[in-house]
PDB file of C-alpha atoms in Angstrom:
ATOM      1  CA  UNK A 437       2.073   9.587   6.583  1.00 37.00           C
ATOM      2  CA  UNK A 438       1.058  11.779   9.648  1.00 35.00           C
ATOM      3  CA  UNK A 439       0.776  11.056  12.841  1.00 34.00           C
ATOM      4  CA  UNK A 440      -2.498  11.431  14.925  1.00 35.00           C
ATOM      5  CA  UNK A 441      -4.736  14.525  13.716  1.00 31.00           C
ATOM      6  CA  UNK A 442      -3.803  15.654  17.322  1.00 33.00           C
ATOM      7  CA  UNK A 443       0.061  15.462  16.270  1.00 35.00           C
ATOM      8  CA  UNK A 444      -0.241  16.247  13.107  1.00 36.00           C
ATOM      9  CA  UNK A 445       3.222  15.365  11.962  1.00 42.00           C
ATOM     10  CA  UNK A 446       4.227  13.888   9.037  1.00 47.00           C
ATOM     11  CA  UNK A 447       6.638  10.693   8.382  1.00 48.00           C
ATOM     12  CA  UNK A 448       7.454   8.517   5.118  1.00 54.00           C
ATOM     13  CA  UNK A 449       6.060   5.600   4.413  1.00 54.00           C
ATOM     14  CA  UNK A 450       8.798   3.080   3.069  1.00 53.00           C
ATOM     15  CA  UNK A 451       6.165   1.030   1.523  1.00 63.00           C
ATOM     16  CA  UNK A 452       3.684  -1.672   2.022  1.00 68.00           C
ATOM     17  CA  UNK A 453       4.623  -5.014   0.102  1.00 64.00           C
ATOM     18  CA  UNK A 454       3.497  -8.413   0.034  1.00 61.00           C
ATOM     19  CA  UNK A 455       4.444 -11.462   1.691  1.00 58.00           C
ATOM     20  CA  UNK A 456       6.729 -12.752  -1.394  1.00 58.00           C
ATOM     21  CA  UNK A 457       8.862  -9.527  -0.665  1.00 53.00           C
ATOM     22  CA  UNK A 458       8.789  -9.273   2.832  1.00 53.00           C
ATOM     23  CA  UNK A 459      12.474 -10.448   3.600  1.00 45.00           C
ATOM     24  CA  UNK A 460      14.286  -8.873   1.143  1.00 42.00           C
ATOM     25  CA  UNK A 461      12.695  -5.316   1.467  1.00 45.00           C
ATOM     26  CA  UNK A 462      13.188  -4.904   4.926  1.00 43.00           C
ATOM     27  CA  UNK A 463      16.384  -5.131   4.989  1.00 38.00           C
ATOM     28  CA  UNK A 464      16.589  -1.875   3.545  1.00 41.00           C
ATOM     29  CA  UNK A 465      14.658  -0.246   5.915  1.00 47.00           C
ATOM     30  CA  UNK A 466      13.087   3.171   5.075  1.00 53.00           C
ATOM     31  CA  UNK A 467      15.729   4.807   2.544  1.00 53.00           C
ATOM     32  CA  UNK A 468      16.145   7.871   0.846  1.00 55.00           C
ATOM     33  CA  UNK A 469      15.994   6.293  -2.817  1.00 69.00           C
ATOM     34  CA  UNK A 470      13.005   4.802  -3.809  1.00 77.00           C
ATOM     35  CA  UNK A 471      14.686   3.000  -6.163  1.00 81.00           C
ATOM     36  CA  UNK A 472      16.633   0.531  -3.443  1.00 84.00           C
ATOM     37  CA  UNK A 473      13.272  -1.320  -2.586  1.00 85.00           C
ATOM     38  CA  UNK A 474      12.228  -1.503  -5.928  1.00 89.00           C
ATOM     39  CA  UNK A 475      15.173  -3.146  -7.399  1.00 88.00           C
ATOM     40  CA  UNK A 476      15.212  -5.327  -4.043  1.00 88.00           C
ATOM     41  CA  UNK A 477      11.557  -6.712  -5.019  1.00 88.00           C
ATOM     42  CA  UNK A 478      12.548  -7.013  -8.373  1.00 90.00           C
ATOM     43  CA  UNK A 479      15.136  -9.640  -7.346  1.00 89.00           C
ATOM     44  CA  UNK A 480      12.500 -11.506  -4.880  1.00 86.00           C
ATOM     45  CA  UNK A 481      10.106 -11.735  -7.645  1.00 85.00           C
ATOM     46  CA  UNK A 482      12.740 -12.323 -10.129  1.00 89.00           C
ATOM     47  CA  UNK A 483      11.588 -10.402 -12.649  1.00 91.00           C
ATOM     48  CA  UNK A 484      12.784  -6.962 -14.287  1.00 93.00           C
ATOM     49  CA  UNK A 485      12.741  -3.558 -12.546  1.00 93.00           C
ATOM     50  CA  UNK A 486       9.853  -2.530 -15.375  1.00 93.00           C
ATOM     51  CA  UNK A 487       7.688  -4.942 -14.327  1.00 93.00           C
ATOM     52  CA  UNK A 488       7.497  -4.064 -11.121  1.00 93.00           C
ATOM     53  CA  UNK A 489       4.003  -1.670 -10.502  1.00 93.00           C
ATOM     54  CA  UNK A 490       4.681   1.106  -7.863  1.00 93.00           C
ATOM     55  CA  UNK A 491       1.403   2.911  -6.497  1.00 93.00           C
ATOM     56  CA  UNK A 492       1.964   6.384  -5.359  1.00 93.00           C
ATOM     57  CA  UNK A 493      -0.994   8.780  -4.261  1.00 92.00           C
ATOM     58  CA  UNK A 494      -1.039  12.028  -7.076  1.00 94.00           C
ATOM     59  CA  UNK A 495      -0.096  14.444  -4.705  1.00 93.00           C
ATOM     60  CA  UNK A 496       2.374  18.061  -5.135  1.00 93.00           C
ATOM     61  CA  UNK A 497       4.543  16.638  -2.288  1.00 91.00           C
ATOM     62  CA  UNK A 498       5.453  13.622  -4.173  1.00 92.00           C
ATOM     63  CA  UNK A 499       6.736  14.920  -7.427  1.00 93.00           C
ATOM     64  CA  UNK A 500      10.426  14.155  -7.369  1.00 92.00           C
ATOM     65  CA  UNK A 501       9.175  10.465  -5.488  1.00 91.00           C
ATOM     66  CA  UNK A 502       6.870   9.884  -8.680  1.00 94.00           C
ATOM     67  CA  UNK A 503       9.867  10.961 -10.671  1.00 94.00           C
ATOM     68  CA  UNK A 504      12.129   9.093  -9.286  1.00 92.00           C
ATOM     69  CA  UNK A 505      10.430   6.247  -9.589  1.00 93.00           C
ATOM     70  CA  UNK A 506      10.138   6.503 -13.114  1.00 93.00           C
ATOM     71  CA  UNK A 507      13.630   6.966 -13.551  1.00 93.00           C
ATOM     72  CA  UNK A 508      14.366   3.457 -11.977  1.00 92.00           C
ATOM     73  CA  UNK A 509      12.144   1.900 -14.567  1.00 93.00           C
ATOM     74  CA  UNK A 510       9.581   0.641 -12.342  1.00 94.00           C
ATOM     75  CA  UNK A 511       5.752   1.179 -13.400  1.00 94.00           C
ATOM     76  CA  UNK A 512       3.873   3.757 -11.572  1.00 94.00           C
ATOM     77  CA  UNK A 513       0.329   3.862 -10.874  1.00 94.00           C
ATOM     78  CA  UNK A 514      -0.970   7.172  -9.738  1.00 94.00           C
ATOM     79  CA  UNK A 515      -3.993   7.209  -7.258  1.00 92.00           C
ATOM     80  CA  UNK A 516      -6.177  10.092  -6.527  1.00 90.00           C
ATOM     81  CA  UNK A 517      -7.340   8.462  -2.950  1.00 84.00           C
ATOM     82  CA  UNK A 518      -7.611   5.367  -1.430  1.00 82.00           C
ATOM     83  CA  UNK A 519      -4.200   4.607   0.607  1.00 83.00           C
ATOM     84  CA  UNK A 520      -5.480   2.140   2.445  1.00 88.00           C
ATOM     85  CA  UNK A 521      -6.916   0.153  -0.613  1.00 88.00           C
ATOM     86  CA  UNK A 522      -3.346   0.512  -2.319  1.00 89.00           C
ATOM     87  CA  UNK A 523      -1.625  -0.842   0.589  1.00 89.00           C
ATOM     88  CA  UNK A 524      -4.435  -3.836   0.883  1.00 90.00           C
ATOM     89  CA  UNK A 525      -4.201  -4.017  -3.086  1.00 89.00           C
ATOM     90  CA  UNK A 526       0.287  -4.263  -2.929  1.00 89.00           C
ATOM     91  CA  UNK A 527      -0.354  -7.498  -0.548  1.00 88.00           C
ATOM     92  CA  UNK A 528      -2.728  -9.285  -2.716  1.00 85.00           C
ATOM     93  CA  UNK A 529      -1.660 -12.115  -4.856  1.00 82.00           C
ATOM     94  CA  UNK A 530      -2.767 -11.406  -8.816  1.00 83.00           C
ATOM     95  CA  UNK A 531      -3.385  -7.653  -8.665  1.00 85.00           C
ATOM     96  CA  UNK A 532      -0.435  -7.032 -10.207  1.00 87.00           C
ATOM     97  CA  UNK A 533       0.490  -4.495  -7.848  1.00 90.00           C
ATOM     98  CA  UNK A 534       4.218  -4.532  -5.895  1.00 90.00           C
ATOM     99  CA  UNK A 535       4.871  -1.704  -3.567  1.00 90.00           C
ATOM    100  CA  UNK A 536       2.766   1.195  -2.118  1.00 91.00           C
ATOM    101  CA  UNK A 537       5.389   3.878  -1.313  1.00 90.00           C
ATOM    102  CA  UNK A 538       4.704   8.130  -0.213  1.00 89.00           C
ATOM    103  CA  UNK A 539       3.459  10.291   2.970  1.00 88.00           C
ATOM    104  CA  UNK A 540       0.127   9.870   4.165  1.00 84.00           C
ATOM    105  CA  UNK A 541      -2.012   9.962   7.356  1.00 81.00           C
ATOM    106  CA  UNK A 542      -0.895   7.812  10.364  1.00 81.00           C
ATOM    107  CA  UNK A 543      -4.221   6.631  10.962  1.00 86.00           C
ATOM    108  CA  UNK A 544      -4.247   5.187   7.499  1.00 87.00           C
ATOM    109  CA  UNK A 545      -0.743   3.722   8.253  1.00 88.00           C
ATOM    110  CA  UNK A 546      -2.015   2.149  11.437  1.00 90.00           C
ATOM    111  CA  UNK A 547      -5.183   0.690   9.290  1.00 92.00           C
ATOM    112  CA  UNK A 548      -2.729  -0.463   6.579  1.00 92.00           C
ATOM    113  CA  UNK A 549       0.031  -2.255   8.985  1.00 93.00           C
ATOM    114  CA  UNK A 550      -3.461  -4.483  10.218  1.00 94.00           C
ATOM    115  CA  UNK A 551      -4.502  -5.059   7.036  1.00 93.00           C
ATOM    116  CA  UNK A 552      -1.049  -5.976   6.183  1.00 93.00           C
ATOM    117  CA  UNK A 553      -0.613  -8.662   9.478  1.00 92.00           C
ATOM    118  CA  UNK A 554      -3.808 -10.606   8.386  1.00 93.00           C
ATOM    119  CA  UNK A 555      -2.565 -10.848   4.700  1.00 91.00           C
ATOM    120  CA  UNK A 556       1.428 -11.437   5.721  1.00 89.00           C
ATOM    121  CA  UNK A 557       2.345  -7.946   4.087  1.00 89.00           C
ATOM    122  CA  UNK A 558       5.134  -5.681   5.603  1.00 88.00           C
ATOM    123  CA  UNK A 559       4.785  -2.160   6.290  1.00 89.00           C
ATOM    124  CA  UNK A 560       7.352   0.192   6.907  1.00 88.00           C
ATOM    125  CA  UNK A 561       7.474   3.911   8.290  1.00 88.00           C
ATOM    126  CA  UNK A 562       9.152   6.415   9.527  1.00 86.00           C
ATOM    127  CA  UNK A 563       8.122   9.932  10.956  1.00 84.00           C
ATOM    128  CA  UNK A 564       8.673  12.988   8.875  1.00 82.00           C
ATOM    129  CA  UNK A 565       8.009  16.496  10.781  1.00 82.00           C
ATOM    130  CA  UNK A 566       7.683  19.577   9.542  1.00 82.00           C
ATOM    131  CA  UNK A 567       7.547  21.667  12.619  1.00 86.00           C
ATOM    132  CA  UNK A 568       9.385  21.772  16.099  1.00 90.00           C
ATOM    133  CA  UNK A 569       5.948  21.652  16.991  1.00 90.00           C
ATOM    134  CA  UNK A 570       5.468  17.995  15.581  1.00 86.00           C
ATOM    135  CA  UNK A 571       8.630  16.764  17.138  1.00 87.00           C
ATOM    136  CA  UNK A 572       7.999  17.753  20.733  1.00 90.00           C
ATOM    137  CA  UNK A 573       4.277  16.185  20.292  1.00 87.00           C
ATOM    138  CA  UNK A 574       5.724  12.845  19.357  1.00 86.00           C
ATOM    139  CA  UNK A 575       8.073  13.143  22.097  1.00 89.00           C
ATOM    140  CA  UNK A 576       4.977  13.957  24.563  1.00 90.00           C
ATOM    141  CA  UNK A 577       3.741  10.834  22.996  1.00 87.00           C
ATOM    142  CA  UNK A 578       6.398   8.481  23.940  1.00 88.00           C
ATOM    143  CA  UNK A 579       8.162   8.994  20.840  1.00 87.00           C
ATOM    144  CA  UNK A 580      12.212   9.773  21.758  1.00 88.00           C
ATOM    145  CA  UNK A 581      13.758   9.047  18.507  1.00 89.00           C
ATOM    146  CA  UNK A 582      12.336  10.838  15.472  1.00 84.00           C
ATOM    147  CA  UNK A 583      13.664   8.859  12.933  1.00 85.00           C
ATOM    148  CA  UNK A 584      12.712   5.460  14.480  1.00 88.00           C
ATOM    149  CA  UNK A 585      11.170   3.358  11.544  1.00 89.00           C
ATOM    150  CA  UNK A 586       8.188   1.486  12.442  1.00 91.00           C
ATOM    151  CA  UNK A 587       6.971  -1.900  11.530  1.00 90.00           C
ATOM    152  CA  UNK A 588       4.295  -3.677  10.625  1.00 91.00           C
ATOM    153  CA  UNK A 589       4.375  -5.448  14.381  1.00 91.00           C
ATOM    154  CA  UNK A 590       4.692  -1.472  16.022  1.00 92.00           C
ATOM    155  CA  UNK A 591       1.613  -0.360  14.667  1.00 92.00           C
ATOM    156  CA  UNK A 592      -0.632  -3.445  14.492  1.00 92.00           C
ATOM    157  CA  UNK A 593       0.981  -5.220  17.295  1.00 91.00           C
ATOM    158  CA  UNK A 594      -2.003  -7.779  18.601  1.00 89.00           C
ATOM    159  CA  UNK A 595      -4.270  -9.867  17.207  1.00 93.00           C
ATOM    160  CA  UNK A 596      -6.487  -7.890  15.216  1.00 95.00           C
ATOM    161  CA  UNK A 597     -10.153  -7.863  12.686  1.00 96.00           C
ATOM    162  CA  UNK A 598     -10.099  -5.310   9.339  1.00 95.00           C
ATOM    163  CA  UNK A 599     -13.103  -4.819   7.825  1.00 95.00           C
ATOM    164  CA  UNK A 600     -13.382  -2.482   5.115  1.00 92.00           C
ATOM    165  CA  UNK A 601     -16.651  -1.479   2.814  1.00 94.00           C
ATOM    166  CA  UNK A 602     -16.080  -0.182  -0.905  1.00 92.00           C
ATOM    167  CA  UNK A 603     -17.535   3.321  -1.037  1.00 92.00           C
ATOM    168  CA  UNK A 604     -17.057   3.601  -4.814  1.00 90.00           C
ATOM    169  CA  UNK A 605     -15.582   1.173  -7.117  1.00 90.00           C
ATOM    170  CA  UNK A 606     -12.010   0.354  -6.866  1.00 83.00           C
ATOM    171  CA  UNK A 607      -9.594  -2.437  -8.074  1.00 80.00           C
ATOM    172  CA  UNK A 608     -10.621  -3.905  -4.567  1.00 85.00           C
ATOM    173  CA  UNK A 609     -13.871  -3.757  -3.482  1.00 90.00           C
ATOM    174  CA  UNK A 610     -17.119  -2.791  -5.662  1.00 93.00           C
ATOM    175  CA  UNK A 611     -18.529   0.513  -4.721  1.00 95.00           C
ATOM    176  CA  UNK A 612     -22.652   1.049  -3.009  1.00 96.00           C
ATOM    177  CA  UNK A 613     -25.224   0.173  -5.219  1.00 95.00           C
ATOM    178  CA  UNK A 614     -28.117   1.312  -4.280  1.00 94.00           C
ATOM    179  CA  UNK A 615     -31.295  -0.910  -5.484  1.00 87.00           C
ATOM    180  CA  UNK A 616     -35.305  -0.041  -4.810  1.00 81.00           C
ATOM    181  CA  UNK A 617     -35.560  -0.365  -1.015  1.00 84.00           C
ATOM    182  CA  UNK A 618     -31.999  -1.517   0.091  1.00 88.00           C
ATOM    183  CA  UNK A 619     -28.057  -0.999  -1.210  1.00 93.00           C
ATOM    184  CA  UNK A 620     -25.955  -3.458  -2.057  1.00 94.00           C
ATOM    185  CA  UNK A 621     -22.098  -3.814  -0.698  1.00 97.00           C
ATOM    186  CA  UNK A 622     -18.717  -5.374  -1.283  1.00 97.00           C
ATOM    187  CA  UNK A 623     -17.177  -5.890   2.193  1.00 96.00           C
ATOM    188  CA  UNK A 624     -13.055  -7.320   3.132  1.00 94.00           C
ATOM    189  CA  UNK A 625     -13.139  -8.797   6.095  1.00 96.00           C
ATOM    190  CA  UNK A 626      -9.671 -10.885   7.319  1.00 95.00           C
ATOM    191  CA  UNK A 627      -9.026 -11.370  11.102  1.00 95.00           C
ATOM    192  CA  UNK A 628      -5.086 -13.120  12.129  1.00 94.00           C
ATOM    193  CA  UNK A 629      -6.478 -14.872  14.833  1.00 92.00           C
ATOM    194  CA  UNK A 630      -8.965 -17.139  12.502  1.00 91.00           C
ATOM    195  CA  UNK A 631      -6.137 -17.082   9.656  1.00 90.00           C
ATOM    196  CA  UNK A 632      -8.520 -15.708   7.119  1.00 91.00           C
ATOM    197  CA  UNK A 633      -9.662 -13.593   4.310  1.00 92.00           C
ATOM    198  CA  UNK A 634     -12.875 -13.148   2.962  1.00 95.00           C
ATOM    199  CA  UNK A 635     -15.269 -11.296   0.406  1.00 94.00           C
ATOM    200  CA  UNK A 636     -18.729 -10.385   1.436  1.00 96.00           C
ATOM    201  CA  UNK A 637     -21.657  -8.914  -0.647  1.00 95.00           C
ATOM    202  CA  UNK A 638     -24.199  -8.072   1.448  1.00 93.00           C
ATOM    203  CA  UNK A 639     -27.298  -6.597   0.798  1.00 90.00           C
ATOM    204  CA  UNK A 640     -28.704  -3.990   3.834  1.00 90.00           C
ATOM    205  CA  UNK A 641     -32.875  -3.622   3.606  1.00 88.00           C
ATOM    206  CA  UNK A 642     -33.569   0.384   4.532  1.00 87.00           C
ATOM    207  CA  UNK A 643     -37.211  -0.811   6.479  1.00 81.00           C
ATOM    208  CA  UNK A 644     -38.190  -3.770   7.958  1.00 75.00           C
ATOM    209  CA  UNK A 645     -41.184  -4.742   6.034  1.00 72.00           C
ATOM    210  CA  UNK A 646     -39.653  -6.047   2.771  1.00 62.00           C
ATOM    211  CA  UNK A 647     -41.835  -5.299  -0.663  1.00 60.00           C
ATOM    212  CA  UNK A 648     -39.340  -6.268  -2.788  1.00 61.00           C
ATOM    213  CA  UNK A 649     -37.254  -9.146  -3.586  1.00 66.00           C
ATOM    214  CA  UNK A 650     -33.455  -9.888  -2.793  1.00 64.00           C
ATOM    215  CA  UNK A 651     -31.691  -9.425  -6.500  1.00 64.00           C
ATOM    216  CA  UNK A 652     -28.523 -11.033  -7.527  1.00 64.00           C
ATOM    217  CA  UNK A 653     -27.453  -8.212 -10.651  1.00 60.00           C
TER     218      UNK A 653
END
């Protein structure tokens, strides 16, 4: 992931897993194989390494992490976008997905480690910089120790609300549908101080006087 915009440097994300996981994996920490947390949630679920599903975003910079990977057995699924979603999706019982592992943005990290608190998910990451530049902005940050690996608690550490909207369809959420004189929406919303998650399909009228009538398909 990267940190702010502003900072602009980049860290690994160790991967976002689900509750049934959580122990195990983080004992590991973030580590240089990508293989080490796979086999580790392969043992919590007790099943085999090639039934565990792996979601990776289809980037350049994550060729020999895709590859390796795939040489550990483990399923891959390769996403275009969506990072967020994926690390939602790897915390949520019956998708069928395991672990959300790569570099992405740090805003995205700190949406995902929320998400993650609300549905008992762990996410872990650590920074990866490119640039002097990078380093001496984390420091300026507060940031001494470059290699620090954050938690799910660092980067979500209150109580806190996600909401998130489907923009297109995903394995998630539905994507806008837009009707005569309103659109339609598939909402998350989970919050850890009320303990809970829910689905909302809303529909949002564009003008006030209403012609038409509220449709269910």
């Amino acid at each position: 992931m990267q940190f702010d915009r502003q900072a602009r440097s980049d860290s690994r994300d160790a991967g976002s897993i689900s509750a049934d996981s959580r122990g195990v994996v983080c004992c590991h920490q973030v580590v240089a194989r990508a293989a080490d947390p796979v086999q580790a949630i392969a043992e919590a679920f007790g099943r085999r390494v090639n039934d565990i599903t792996t979601i990776v975003l289809d980037r350049p910079r994550h060729h020999d992490l895709i590859e390796e990977i795939r040489n550990s057995g483990a399923r891959i699924k390769l996403i275009q976008d969506g990072d967020v979603t994926a690390s939602i999706s790897a915390a949520v019982r019956g998708t069928n997905d395991h672990l959300a592992i790569g570099i992405g943005g740090t805003r995205q990290a700190v949406l995902a480690a929320a998400a993650l608190r609300c549905l008992g998910g762990e996410l872990q990451a650590q920074l990866w910089p490119t640039r002097r530049a990078e380093i001496e902005h984390a420091q300026e940050h507060g940031i001494s120790d470059v290699e620090r690996v954050f938690t799910t608690d660092d980067l979500a550490p209150q109580e806190v609300i996600v909401v998130a909207t489907g923009v297109s369809n995903g394995d998630l959420l539905r994507g806008v549908r837009f009707l005569g004189d309103s659109a339609r929406t598939h909402s998350l919303v989970m919050c850890t101080r009320c303990n809970w998650v829910r689905f909302v399909d809303g529909i949002h009228f564009f003008a006030r006087d209403r012609r038409e009538e509220v449709r269910l398909s």
